[in-house]
mmCIF file of C-alpha atoms and ligand atoms in Angstrom:
data_model
loop_
_atom_site.group_PDB
_atom_site.id
_atom_site.type_symbol
_atom_site.label_atom_id
_atom_site.label_comp_id
_atom_site.label_asym_id
_atom_site.label_seq_id
_atom_site.Cartn_x
_atom_site.Cartn_y
_atom_site.Cartn_z
ATOM 1 C CA MET U 1306 -15.909 6.154 -2.349
ATOM 2 C CA LEU U 1307 -14.212 3.049 -3.725
ATOM 3 C CA THR U 1308 -16.043 -0.116 -4.916
ATOM 4 C CA LEU U 1309 -14.792 -3.600 -4.192
ATOM 5 C CA THR U 1310 -13.900 -4.019 -7.825
ATOM 6 C CA GLU U 1311 -11.865 -0.782 -7.764
ATOM 7 C CA LEU U 1312 -10.088 -1.879 -4.494
ATOM 8 C CA LYS U 1313 -9.421 -5.330 -6.018
ATOM 9 C CA SER U 1314 -7.924 -3.776 -9.159
ATOM 10 C CA LEU U 1315 -5.820 -1.408 -6.971
ATOM 11 C CA LEU U 1316 -4.549 -4.436 -5.023
ATOM 12 C CA ALA U 1317 -3.768 -6.380 -8.245
ATOM 13 C CA THR U 1318 -0.439 -4.588 -8.497
ATOM 14 C CA PRO U 1319 2.080 -4.004 -5.749
ATOM 15 C CA GLN U 1320 1.193 -0.916 -3.640
ATOM 16 C CA LYS U 1321 2.555 0.939 -0.702
ATOM 17 C CA ILE U 1322 0.322 0.119 2.126
ATOM 18 C CA VAL U 1323 -0.011 1.149 5.790
ATOM 19 C CA ILE U 1324 -2.014 -0.835 8.225
ATOM 20 C CA THR U 1325 -2.958 0.932 11.490
ATOM 21 C CA THR U 1326 -5.011 0.151 14.553
ATOM 22 C CA HIS U 1327 -6.170 1.680 17.792
ATOM 23 C CA HIS U 1328 -3.875 2.986 20.544
ATOM 24 C CA LYS U 1329 -2.844 0.438 23.248
ATOM 25 C CA PRO U 1330 -3.540 -2.326 20.756
ATOM 26 C CA ASP U 1331 -5.071 -5.477 22.109
ATOM 27 C CA GLY U 1332 -5.073 -9.057 20.753
ATOM 28 C CA ASP U 1333 -7.665 -8.283 18.088
ATOM 29 C CA ALA U 1334 -5.990 -5.073 17.002
ATOM 30 C CA MET U 1335 -2.534 -6.833 16.568
ATOM 31 C CA GLY U 1336 -4.103 -10.072 15.343
ATOM 32 C CA SER U 1337 -6.115 -8.403 12.613
ATOM 33 C CA SER U 1338 -3.334 -6.129 11.612
ATOM 34 C CA LEU U 1339 -0.551 -8.750 11.434
ATOM 35 C CA GLY U 1340 -2.978 -11.113 9.815
ATOM 36 C CA LEU U 1341 -3.764 -8.707 7.051
ATOM 37 C CA TYR U 1342 0.007 -7.834 6.885
ATOM 38 C CA GLY U 1343 0.908 -11.468 6.368
ATOM 39 C CA TYR U 1344 -1.608 -11.734 3.609
ATOM 40 C CA LEU U 1345 -0.586 -8.540 1.714
ATOM 41 C CA ILE U 1346 3.199 -9.143 1.802
ATOM 42 C CA GLN U 1347 2.662 -12.518 0.009
ATOM 43 C CA LYS U 1348 1.055 -10.420 -2.871
ATOM 44 C CA GLY U 1349 4.218 -8.380 -3.200
ATOM 45 C CA HIS U 1350 2.872 -5.171 -1.562
ATOM 46 C CA HIS U 1351 5.185 -2.889 0.482
ATOM 47 C CA VAL U 1352 3.348 -2.977 3.768
ATOM 48 C CA LYS U 1353 4.044 -1.413 7.270
ATOM 49 C CA VAL U 1354 1.991 -1.929 10.403
ATOM 50 C CA ILE U 1355 2.007 1.342 12.392
ATOM 51 C CA THR U 1356 0.549 1.239 15.925
ATOM 52 C CA PRO U 1357 -0.153 4.530 17.670
ATOM 53 C CA THR U 1358 1.484 3.267 20.953
ATOM 54 C CA ASP U 1359 3.161 0.231 22.354
ATOM 55 C CA TYR U 1360 1.324 -2.853 23.289
ATOM 56 C CA PRO U 1361 1.548 -5.830 25.683
ATOM 57 C CA VAL U 1362 4.535 -8.142 25.627
ATOM 58 C CA PHE U 1363 2.199 -11.072 25.607
ATOM 59 C CA LEU U 1364 1.409 -10.149 21.973
ATOM 60 C CA HIS U 1365 5.079 -9.780 20.865
ATOM 61 C CA TRP U 1366 5.360 -13.437 19.862
ATOM 62 C CA MET U 1367 3.063 -12.947 16.836
ATOM 63 C CA PRO U 1368 4.377 -13.582 13.371
ATOM 64 C CA ASN U 1369 5.968 -10.507 11.802
ATOM 65 C CA ASN U 1370 5.850 -8.587 15.065
ATOM 66 C CA SER U 1371 9.385 -7.391 14.506
ATOM 67 C CA ASP U 1372 8.225 -5.432 11.447
ATOM 68 C CA VAL U 1373 5.715 -3.315 13.452
ATOM 69 C CA ILE U 1374 6.522 0.419 13.765
ATOM 70 C CA ILE U 1375 5.364 2.219 16.965
ATOM 71 C CA PHE U 1376 4.375 5.766 16.065
ATOM 72 C CA THR U 1377 5.470 7.260 19.426
ATOM 73 C CA GLU U 1378 8.946 5.822 18.844
ATOM 74 C CA GLN U 1379 9.324 6.646 15.072
ATOM 75 C CA GLN U 1380 7.168 9.621 14.376
ATOM 76 C CA GLU U 1381 8.924 10.980 11.313
ATOM 77 C CA LYS U 1382 9.210 7.616 9.610
ATOM 78 C CA SER U 1383 5.584 6.915 10.408
ATOM 79 C CA ALA U 1384 4.375 10.287 8.978
ATOM 80 C CA LYS U 1385 6.397 9.613 5.823
ATOM 81 C CA LEU U 1386 4.898 6.187 5.395
ATOM 82 C CA VAL U 1387 1.364 7.470 5.900
ATOM 83 C CA ASP U 1388 2.011 10.335 3.449
ATOM 84 C CA GLU U 1389 3.428 8.033 0.668
ATOM 85 C CA ALA U 1390 0.847 5.228 1.101
ATOM 86 C CA ALA U 1391 -1.589 4.386 -1.703
ATOM 87 C CA ILE U 1392 -3.860 2.491 0.760
ATOM 88 C CA ILE U 1393 -4.275 2.823 4.492
ATOM 89 C CA PHE U 1394 -6.098 0.024 6.227
ATOM 90 C CA CYS U 1395 -7.722 1.054 9.527
ATOM 91 C CA LEU U 1396 -8.394 -1.999 11.600
ATOM 92 C CA ASP U 1397 -10.399 -2.453 14.812
ATOM 93 C CA PHE U 1398 -11.413 1.256 15.176
ATOM 94 C CA ASN U 1399 -13.661 3.578 13.399
ATOM 95 C CA THR U 1400 -12.974 7.080 14.773
ATOM 96 C CA LEU U 1401 -9.673 8.805 14.046
ATOM 97 C CA SER U 1402 -9.393 9.972 17.740
ATOM 98 C CA ARG U 1403 -8.674 6.284 18.608
ATOM 99 C CA ILE U 1404 -5.246 6.541 16.861
ATOM 100 C CA ASN U 1405 -4.143 9.676 18.666
ATOM 101 C CA GLU U 1406 -1.802 12.021 16.683
ATOM 102 C CA LEU U 1407 -1.772 9.481 13.826
ATOM 103 C CA GLY U 1408 -5.479 10.459 13.297
ATOM 104 C CA GLU U 1409 -4.943 13.718 11.563
ATOM 105 C CA LEU U 1410 -2.150 12.361 9.449
ATOM 106 C CA VAL U 1411 -4.451 9.591 8.231
ATOM 107 C CA ARG U 1412 -7.325 12.028 7.722
ATOM 108 C CA THR U 1413 -5.256 14.317 5.383
ATOM 109 C CA ALA U 1414 -3.342 11.609 3.599
ATOM 110 C CA SER U 1415 -4.102 11.151 -0.044
ATOM 111 C CA ALA U 1416 -4.339 7.365 0.318
ATOM 112 C CA LYS U 1417 -7.555 5.409 -0.171
ATOM 113 C CA LYS U 1418 -8.723 4.440 3.291
ATOM 114 C CA VAL U 1419 -10.125 1.030 4.061
ATOM 115 C CA MET U 1420 -11.965 0.538 7.393
ATOM 116 C CA ILE U 1421 -12.343 -2.996 8.719
ATOM 117 C CA ASP U 1422 -14.078 -2.776 12.076
ATOM 118 C CA HIS U 1423 -16.848 -3.972 14.365
ATOM 119 C CA HIS U 1424 -17.561 -0.935 16.656
ATOM 120 C CA LEU U 1425 -20.679 1.206 16.735
ATOM 121 C CA GLU U 1426 -21.066 4.570 15.082
ATOM 122 C CA PRO U 1427 -18.222 4.829 12.493
ATOM 123 C CA GLU U 1428 -16.818 8.217 11.541
ATOM 124 C CA ASP U 1429 -17.073 9.013 7.873
ATOM 125 C CA PHE U 1430 -13.343 9.190 6.935
ATOM 126 C CA ASP U 1431 -12.981 6.003 4.803
ATOM 127 C CA ASP U 1432 -13.309 5.155 1.143
ATOM 128 C CA TYR U 1433 -14.311 1.511 1.646
ATOM 129 C CA ARG U 1434 -15.384 -0.331 4.543
ATOM 130 C CA ASN U 1435 -16.021 -3.879 5.759
ATOM 131 C CA TRP U 1436 -17.926 -2.941 8.922
ATOM 132 C CA ASP U 1437 -20.224 -5.189 10.891
ATOM 133 C CA ILE U 1438 -21.061 -4.719 14.528
ATOM 134 C CA ASN U 1439 -22.188 -8.321 14.700
ATOM 135 C CA ALA U 1440 -18.661 -9.610 14.082
ATOM 136 C CA CYS U 1441 -16.988 -10.712 17.190
ATOM 137 C CA ALA U 1442 -13.560 -9.407 16.197
ATOM 138 C CA ALA U 1443 -11.968 -7.268 13.479
ATOM 139 C CA ALA U 1444 -9.946 -10.380 12.734
ATOM 140 C CA GLN U 1445 -13.193 -12.109 11.783
ATOM 141 C CA LEU U 1446 -13.806 -9.274 9.242
ATOM 142 C CA VAL U 1447 -10.266 -9.600 7.907
ATOM 143 C CA TYR U 1448 -10.916 -13.336 7.393
ATOM 144 C CA ASP U 1449 -14.127 -12.336 5.554
ATOM 145 C CA PHE U 1450 -12.181 -9.685 3.510
ATOM 146 C CA ILE U 1451 -9.642 -12.244 2.359
ATOM 147 C CA VAL U 1452 -11.961 -15.234 1.840
ATOM 148 C CA ASN U 1453 -15.164 -13.646 0.609
ATOM 149 C CA GLN U 1454 -14.243 -10.247 -0.766
ATOM 150 C CA MET U 1455 -10.833 -10.943 -2.223
ATOM 151 C CA GLU U 1456 -11.875 -14.602 -2.922
ATOM 152 C CA ASP U 1457 -8.447 -15.750 -1.864
ATOM 153 C CA GLU U 1458 -8.692 -18.325 0.934
ATOM 154 C CA LYS U 1459 -5.366 -19.776 -0.346
ATOM 155 C CA GLY U 1460 -3.784 -16.471 0.825
ATOM 156 C CA ILE U 1461 -4.366 -17.547 4.478
ATOM 157 C CA ASN U 1462 -1.105 -19.287 5.294
ATOM 158 C CA LYS U 1463 -0.003 -20.514 8.740
ATOM 159 C CA ASP U 1464 1.140 -17.035 9.840
ATOM 160 C CA VAL U 1465 -2.073 -15.342 8.816
ATOM 161 C CA ALA U 1466 -4.212 -18.080 10.311
ATOM 162 C CA THR U 1467 -2.288 -17.757 13.629
ATOM 163 C CA CYS U 1468 -2.829 -13.980 13.777
ATOM 164 C CA LEU U 1469 -6.462 -14.108 12.806
ATOM 165 C CA TYR U 1470 -7.161 -16.883 15.344
ATOM 166 C CA THR U 1471 -5.472 -14.797 17.964
ATOM 167 C CA GLY U 1472 -7.722 -11.803 17.248
ATOM 168 C CA ILE U 1473 -10.853 -13.840 17.337
ATOM 169 C CA MET U 1474 -9.832 -15.730 20.469
ATOM 170 C CA THR U 1475 -8.968 -12.640 22.428
ATOM 171 C CA ASP U 1476 -11.896 -10.370 21.428
ATOM 172 C CA SER U 1477 -14.518 -13.163 21.960
ATOM 173 C CA ALA U 1478 -12.917 -13.980 25.421
ATOM 174 C CA SER U 1479 -11.990 -17.443 24.233
ATOM 175 C CA PHE U 1480 -15.246 -17.957 22.238
ATOM 176 C CA ARG U 1481 -17.458 -17.082 25.270
ATOM 177 C CA PHE U 1482 -19.287 -13.967 24.179
ATOM 178 C CA PRO U 1483 -22.676 -14.187 22.437
ATOM 179 C CA LEU U 1484 -21.148 -12.944 19.160
ATOM 180 C CA ALA U 1485 -19.057 -16.132 19.066
ATOM 181 C CA THR U 1486 -21.603 -17.710 16.912
ATOM 182 C CA SER U 1487 -21.570 -21.130 15.202
ATOM 183 C CA ASN U 1488 -20.110 -19.314 12.141
ATOM 184 C CA VAL U 1489 -17.282 -17.991 14.238
ATOM 185 C CA TYR U 1490 -16.524 -21.535 15.450
ATOM 186 C CA ARG U 1491 -16.467 -22.685 11.762
ATOM 187 C CA ILE U 1492 -14.032 -19.882 10.957
ATOM 188 C CA ALA U 1493 -11.931 -20.934 13.876
ATOM 189 C CA ALA U 1494 -12.013 -24.469 12.752
ATOM 190 C CA ASN U 1495 -10.934 -23.409 9.263
ATOM 191 C CA LEU U 1496 -8.088 -21.374 10.725
ATOM 192 C CA ILE U 1497 -6.926 -24.411 12.611
ATOM 193 C CA ASP U 1498 -6.992 -26.406 9.384
ATOM 194 C CA LEU U 1499 -4.930 -23.652 7.741
ATOM 195 C CA GLY U 1500 -2.238 -23.851 10.424
ATOM 196 C CA ALA U 1501 -3.262 -22.074 13.559
ATOM 197 C CA GLU U 1502 -2.078 -24.068 16.586
ATOM 198 C CA HIS U 1503 -4.923 -23.143 18.933
ATOM 199 C CA TRP U 1504 -3.487 -24.674 22.111
ATOM 200 C CA LYS U 1505 -0.212 -22.937 21.566
ATOM 201 C CA ILE U 1506 -1.741 -19.503 20.860
ATOM 202 C CA HIS U 1507 -3.884 -19.822 24.040
ATOM 203 C CA GLN U 1508 -0.846 -20.646 26.038
ATOM 204 C CA LEU U 1509 1.259 -17.748 24.478
ATOM 205 C CA VAL U 1510 -1.493 -15.226 25.269
ATOM 206 C CA TYR U 1511 -2.923 -16.396 28.510
ATOM 207 C CA ASP U 1512 -0.197 -18.496 30.231
ATOM 208 C CA ASN U 1513 2.536 -16.002 29.690
ATOM 209 C CA ALA U 1514 2.357 -13.735 32.839
ATOM 210 C CA SER U 1515 5.223 -12.333 34.798
ATOM 211 C CA GLU U 1516 5.279 -13.125 38.488
ATOM 212 C CA ASP U 1517 4.614 -9.433 39.198
ATOM 213 C CA ARG U 1518 1.518 -9.529 36.994
ATOM 214 C CA LEU U 1519 0.071 -12.580 38.907
ATOM 215 C CA ARG U 1520 0.839 -11.047 42.256
ATOM 216 C CA PHE U 1521 -0.786 -7.760 41.165
ATOM 217 C CA LEU U 1522 -3.827 -9.695 40.192
ATOM 218 C CA GLY U 1523 -3.927 -11.395 43.588
ATOM 219 C CA TYR U 1524 -3.574 -8.038 45.323
ATOM 220 C CA CYS U 1525 -6.524 -6.468 43.315
ATOM 221 C CA LEU U 1526 -8.711 -9.399 44.178
ATOM 222 C CA SER U 1527 -7.809 -9.477 47.856
ATOM 223 C CA ASN U 1528 -7.638 -5.798 48.599
ATOM 224 C CA LYS U 1529 -9.189 -3.715 45.880
ATOM 225 C CA LEU U 1530 -12.376 -5.466 44.851
ATOM 226 C CA GLU U 1531 -15.663 -3.843 46.072
ATOM 227 C CA VAL U 1532 -19.008 -5.450 45.498
ATOM 228 C CA PHE U 1533 -22.254 -3.531 45.495
ATOM 229 C CA HIS U 1534 -24.823 -6.306 45.797
ATOM 230 C CA GLU U 1535 -27.792 -3.981 45.587
ATOM 231 C CA PHE U 1536 -26.672 -3.048 42.070
ATOM 232 C CA ASN U 1537 -25.095 -6.453 40.978
ATOM 233 C CA THR U 1538 -21.926 -4.499 40.346
ATOM 234 C CA ALA U 1539 -18.324 -5.061 41.240
ATOM 235 C CA ILE U 1540 -15.433 -2.696 40.842
ATOM 236 C CA ILE U 1541 -11.662 -2.856 41.128
ATOM 237 C CA THR U 1542 -9.703 0.358 41.553
ATOM 238 C CA VAL U 1543 -5.976 0.903 41.205
ATOM 239 C CA THR U 1544 -3.736 3.827 42.030
ATOM 240 C CA LYS U 1545 -0.535 4.980 40.279
ATOM 241 C CA GLU U 1546 1.494 3.902 43.254
ATOM 242 C CA GLU U 1547 -0.042 0.378 43.192
ATOM 243 C CA LEU U 1548 0.840 0.032 39.529
ATOM 244 C CA ALA U 1549 4.370 1.178 40.269
ATOM 245 C CA LYS U 1550 4.761 -1.270 43.199
ATOM 246 C CA TYR U 1551 3.985 -4.167 41.006
ATOM 247 C CA HIS U 1552 6.130 -2.927 38.118
ATOM 248 C CA SER U 1553 3.031 -2.902 35.943
ATOM 249 C CA ALA U 1554 3.752 -2.925 32.228
ATOM 250 C CA THR U 1555 1.560 -2.291 29.263
ATOM 251 C CA GLY U 1556 -1.246 -4.940 29.302
ATOM 252 C CA ASP U 1557 -0.736 -6.002 32.809
ATOM 253 C CA THR U 1558 -4.221 -4.791 33.877
ATOM 254 C CA GLU U 1559 -5.917 -6.437 30.838
ATOM 255 C CA GLY U 1560 -8.351 -9.120 31.900
ATOM 256 C CA VAL U 1561 -8.469 -8.033 35.497
ATOM 257 C CA VAL U 1562 -11.995 -6.663 35.192
ATOM 258 C CA ASN U 1563 -13.197 -10.088 34.022
ATOM 259 C CA TYR U 1564 -12.542 -11.507 37.474
ATOM 260 C CA ALA U 1565 -14.988 -8.919 38.923
ATOM 261 C CA LEU U 1566 -17.543 -9.968 36.418
ATOM 262 C CA SER U 1567 -17.073 -13.655 37.194
ATOM 263 C CA ILE U 1568 -18.750 -13.239 40.642
ATOM 264 C CA ASN U 1569 -22.106 -15.036 40.785
ATOM 265 C CA GLY U 1570 -24.895 -12.614 39.887
ATOM 266 C CA ILE U 1571 -22.701 -9.673 38.901
ATOM 267 C CA ARG U 1572 -24.027 -7.988 35.795
ATOM 268 C CA LEU U 1573 -21.624 -4.971 35.547
ATOM 269 C CA ALA U 1574 -17.914 -4.830 36.422
ATOM 270 C CA ALA U 1575 -15.464 -1.918 36.224
ATOM 271 C CA LEU U 1576 -11.752 -1.629 36.459
ATOM 272 C CA ILE U 1577 -10.779 1.992 37.247
ATOM 273 C CA VAL U 1578 -7.109 2.738 36.951
ATOM 274 C CA GLU U 1579 -5.204 5.907 37.633
ATOM 275 C CA ARG U 1580 -2.778 6.335 34.750
ATOM 276 C CA THR U 1581 -0.133 9.079 34.491
ATOM 277 C CA ASP U 1582 -2.219 11.564 32.538
ATOM 278 C CA LYS U 1583 -5.879 10.394 33.188
ATOM 279 C CA VAL U 1584 -8.117 7.936 34.861
ATOM 280 C CA LYS U 1585 -9.061 5.002 32.590
ATOM 281 C CA LEU U 1586 -12.146 2.885 32.936
ATOM 282 C CA SER U 1587 -12.753 -0.597 31.546
ATOM 283 C CA LEU U 1588 -16.316 -1.853 31.805
ATOM 284 C CA ARG U 1589 -17.689 -5.322 31.305
ATOM 285 C CA SER U 1590 -21.381 -6.421 31.471
ATOM 286 C CA THR U 1591 -23.458 -9.553 30.948
ATOM 287 C CA GLY U 1592 -26.515 -9.944 28.745
ATOM 288 C CA ASP U 1593 -28.150 -6.809 27.380
ATOM 289 C CA PHE U 1594 -26.775 -4.397 29.897
ATOM 290 C CA PRO U 1595 -25.220 -1.504 27.829
ATOM 291 C CA ALA U 1596 -21.821 -0.864 29.341
ATOM 292 C CA ASN U 1597 -20.972 1.268 26.356
ATOM 293 C CA GLU U 1598 -23.810 3.589 27.235
ATOM 294 C CA ILE U 1599 -22.283 4.517 30.540
ATOM 295 C CA CYS U 1600 -18.895 5.072 28.956
ATOM 296 C CA LYS U 1601 -20.391 7.308 26.298
ATOM 297 C CA LYS U 1602 -22.601 9.364 28.617
ATOM 298 C CA TYR U 1603 -20.241 9.884 31.476
ATOM 299 C CA PHE U 1604 -16.657 8.947 30.543
ATOM 300 C CA ASN U 1605 -15.912 10.244 26.992
ATOM 301 C CA GLY U 1606 -15.792 6.728 25.756
ATOM 302 C CA GLY U 1607 -17.762 3.908 24.149
ATOM 303 C CA GLY U 1608 -17.237 0.465 22.847
ATOM 304 C CA HIS U 1609 -19.426 -2.626 22.747
ATOM 305 C CA ARG U 1610 -22.424 -3.453 24.857
ATOM 306 C CA ASN U 1611 -20.536 -5.898 26.952
ATOM 307 C CA ALA U 1612 -17.078 -4.452 26.796
ATOM 308 C CA ALA U 1613 -16.585 -0.769 26.767
ATOM 309 C CA GLY U 1614 -14.097 1.813 28.065
ATOM 310 C CA GLY U 1615 -13.588 5.472 28.679
ATOM 311 C CA ALA U 1616 -11.378 8.068 30.504
ATOM 312 C CA SER U 1617 -11.691 10.967 32.759
ATOM 313 C CA GLU U 1618 -9.523 13.990 33.614
ATOM 314 C CA LYS U 1619 -10.867 13.951 37.227
ATOM 315 C CA THR U 1620 -9.034 12.422 40.155
ATOM 316 C CA LEU U 1621 -9.316 8.682 40.864
ATOM 317 C CA THR U 1622 -11.402 9.348 44.019
ATOM 318 C CA GLU U 1623 -13.767 11.567 42.072
ATOM 319 C CA VAL U 1624 -14.132 9.015 39.224
ATOM 320 C CA ILE U 1625 -14.896 6.280 41.728
ATOM 321 C CA GLU U 1626 -17.460 8.504 43.450
ATOM 322 C CA GLU U 1627 -18.987 9.436 40.040
ATOM 323 C CA PHE U 1628 -19.182 5.781 38.944
ATOM 324 C CA LYS U 1629 -20.973 4.804 42.184
ATOM 325 C CA SER U 1630 -23.391 7.694 41.859
ATOM 326 C CA ILE U 1631 -24.399 6.567 38.392
ATOM 327 C CA LEU U 1632 -25.520 3.086 39.485
ATOM 328 C CA PRO U 1633 -28.983 4.011 40.931
ATOM 329 C CA GLU U 1634 -29.956 5.371 37.513
ATOM 330 C CA TYR U 1635 -29.326 1.843 36.077
ATOM 331 C CA LYS U 1636 -30.732 -0.147 39.003
ATOM 332 C CA SER U 1637 -33.673 -1.497 37.140
ATOM 333 C CA GLN U 1638 -31.523 -2.816 34.329
ATOM 334 C CA LEU U 1639 -28.893 -4.181 36.825
ATOM 335 C CA ILE U 1640 -31.471 -6.095 38.988
ATOM 336 C CA VAL U 1641 -33.181 -8.602 36.714
HETATM 337 P P1 5GP I 614 -10.797 -2.167 27.227
HETATM 338 O O1 5GP I 614 -11.606 -2.279 28.523
HETATM 339 O O2 5GP I 614 -10.286 -3.659 26.948
HETATM 340 O O3 5GP I 614 -9.761 -1.188 27.318
HETATM 341 O O4 5GP I 614 -11.743 -1.730 26.144
HETATM 342 C C1 5GP I 614 -12.900 -2.502 25.796
HETATM 343 C C2 5GP I 614 -13.542 -1.991 24.507
HETATM 344 O O5 5GP I 614 -14.000 -0.714 24.861
HETATM 345 C C3 5GP I 614 -12.553 -1.711 23.403
HETATM 346 O O6 5GP I 614 -12.613 -2.833 22.529
HETATM 347 C C4 5GP I 614 -13.070 -0.510 22.744
HETATM 348 O O7 5GP I 614 -14.069 -0.850 21.805
HETATM 349 C C5 5GP I 614 -13.795 0.293 23.841
HETATM 350 N N1 5GP I 614 -13.067 1.387 24.410
HETATM 351 C C6 5GP I 614 -12.088 1.309 25.391
HETATM 352 N N2 5GP I 614 -11.656 2.520 25.702
HETATM 353 C C7 5GP I 614 -12.311 3.389 24.942
HETATM 354 C C8 5GP I 614 -12.362 4.841 24.741
HETATM 355 O O8 5GP I 614 -11.578 5.558 25.429
HETATM 356 N N3 5GP I 614 -13.151 5.334 23.855
HETATM 357 C C9 5GP I 614 -14.046 4.514 23.006
HETATM 358 N N4 5GP I 614 -14.773 5.099 22.147
HETATM 359 N N5 5GP I 614 -13.962 3.233 23.218
HETATM 360 C C10 5GP I 614 -13.248 2.676 24.096
HETATM 361 MN MN1 MN I 615 -11.820 -5.708 18.249
#
């Protein structure tokens, strides 16, 4: 274990630091990572952000994005950096399986490991953690780390504020989820004061679609949406061929599930996508319906109560049937 005092004294002199986050990073994964990166480089540390895989182009505009190393593209370099690091920050995940092959490299590395995360049931691999499931984003906890633990609000420059705002905005679905508390709004307001241009960030993330992506969304809504009114559930399913037809790129399916959830009365929505190696599920729910429980119990996954995911080795058709067959078990919670 590492105390905050020990971590602070370690960070008082320049260190070799690696920041990593979960595979297929989303806005919070990249926002928290690049936010912390922007903070640490100002202090003279030698820092690298290593992502396990690539991530959506609508996140590539973020400050310092060009410094990110993608593990699958630079495995040897990544392994060397992990091996030589004095500190590894693990952001927006809490089990090493979420970072694919990087997981075992991080586990066996001699570095001190710092977990900054807001997911349930953390694995015990870290030396220090800022972990809170009531945080709406890992970026909120990076803010807390800098302001309250490092006592260094001045370290939040425009770049850092921009990244942290992005993480909070995306993980709270634009400040819509219950965890977007008044305190989160205060943090967001402070980040705006510190330089985050909220209107520009919103535009860069949400109004930045390719024509293909928008037509794909239209196709999903017109042709692939199924509503099960007796269970207040809606699903959208997508085949490999459909992804290919619309030249789907990393991130192009992100947000699609929210449209299914936006139907009046729907409590549970799922996007079920046939990827090259497996079938991936994205679940969203409203109120206290535990989407993560379904993912954990049936689809080797997990996540938050209202936003969870999982995967299956079965065929798309089998997964769709399995999902439908589960609904009666949850009927009493779905019909309220
Ligand atoms: P998304 O639907 O956006 O891919 O994921 C929503 C949330 O579900 C993520 O923030 C993450 O917490 C969780 N999640 C998604 N996929 C998985 C998975 O395969 N395993 C686990 N444990 N959590 C997942
Ligand atoms: Mn997150």
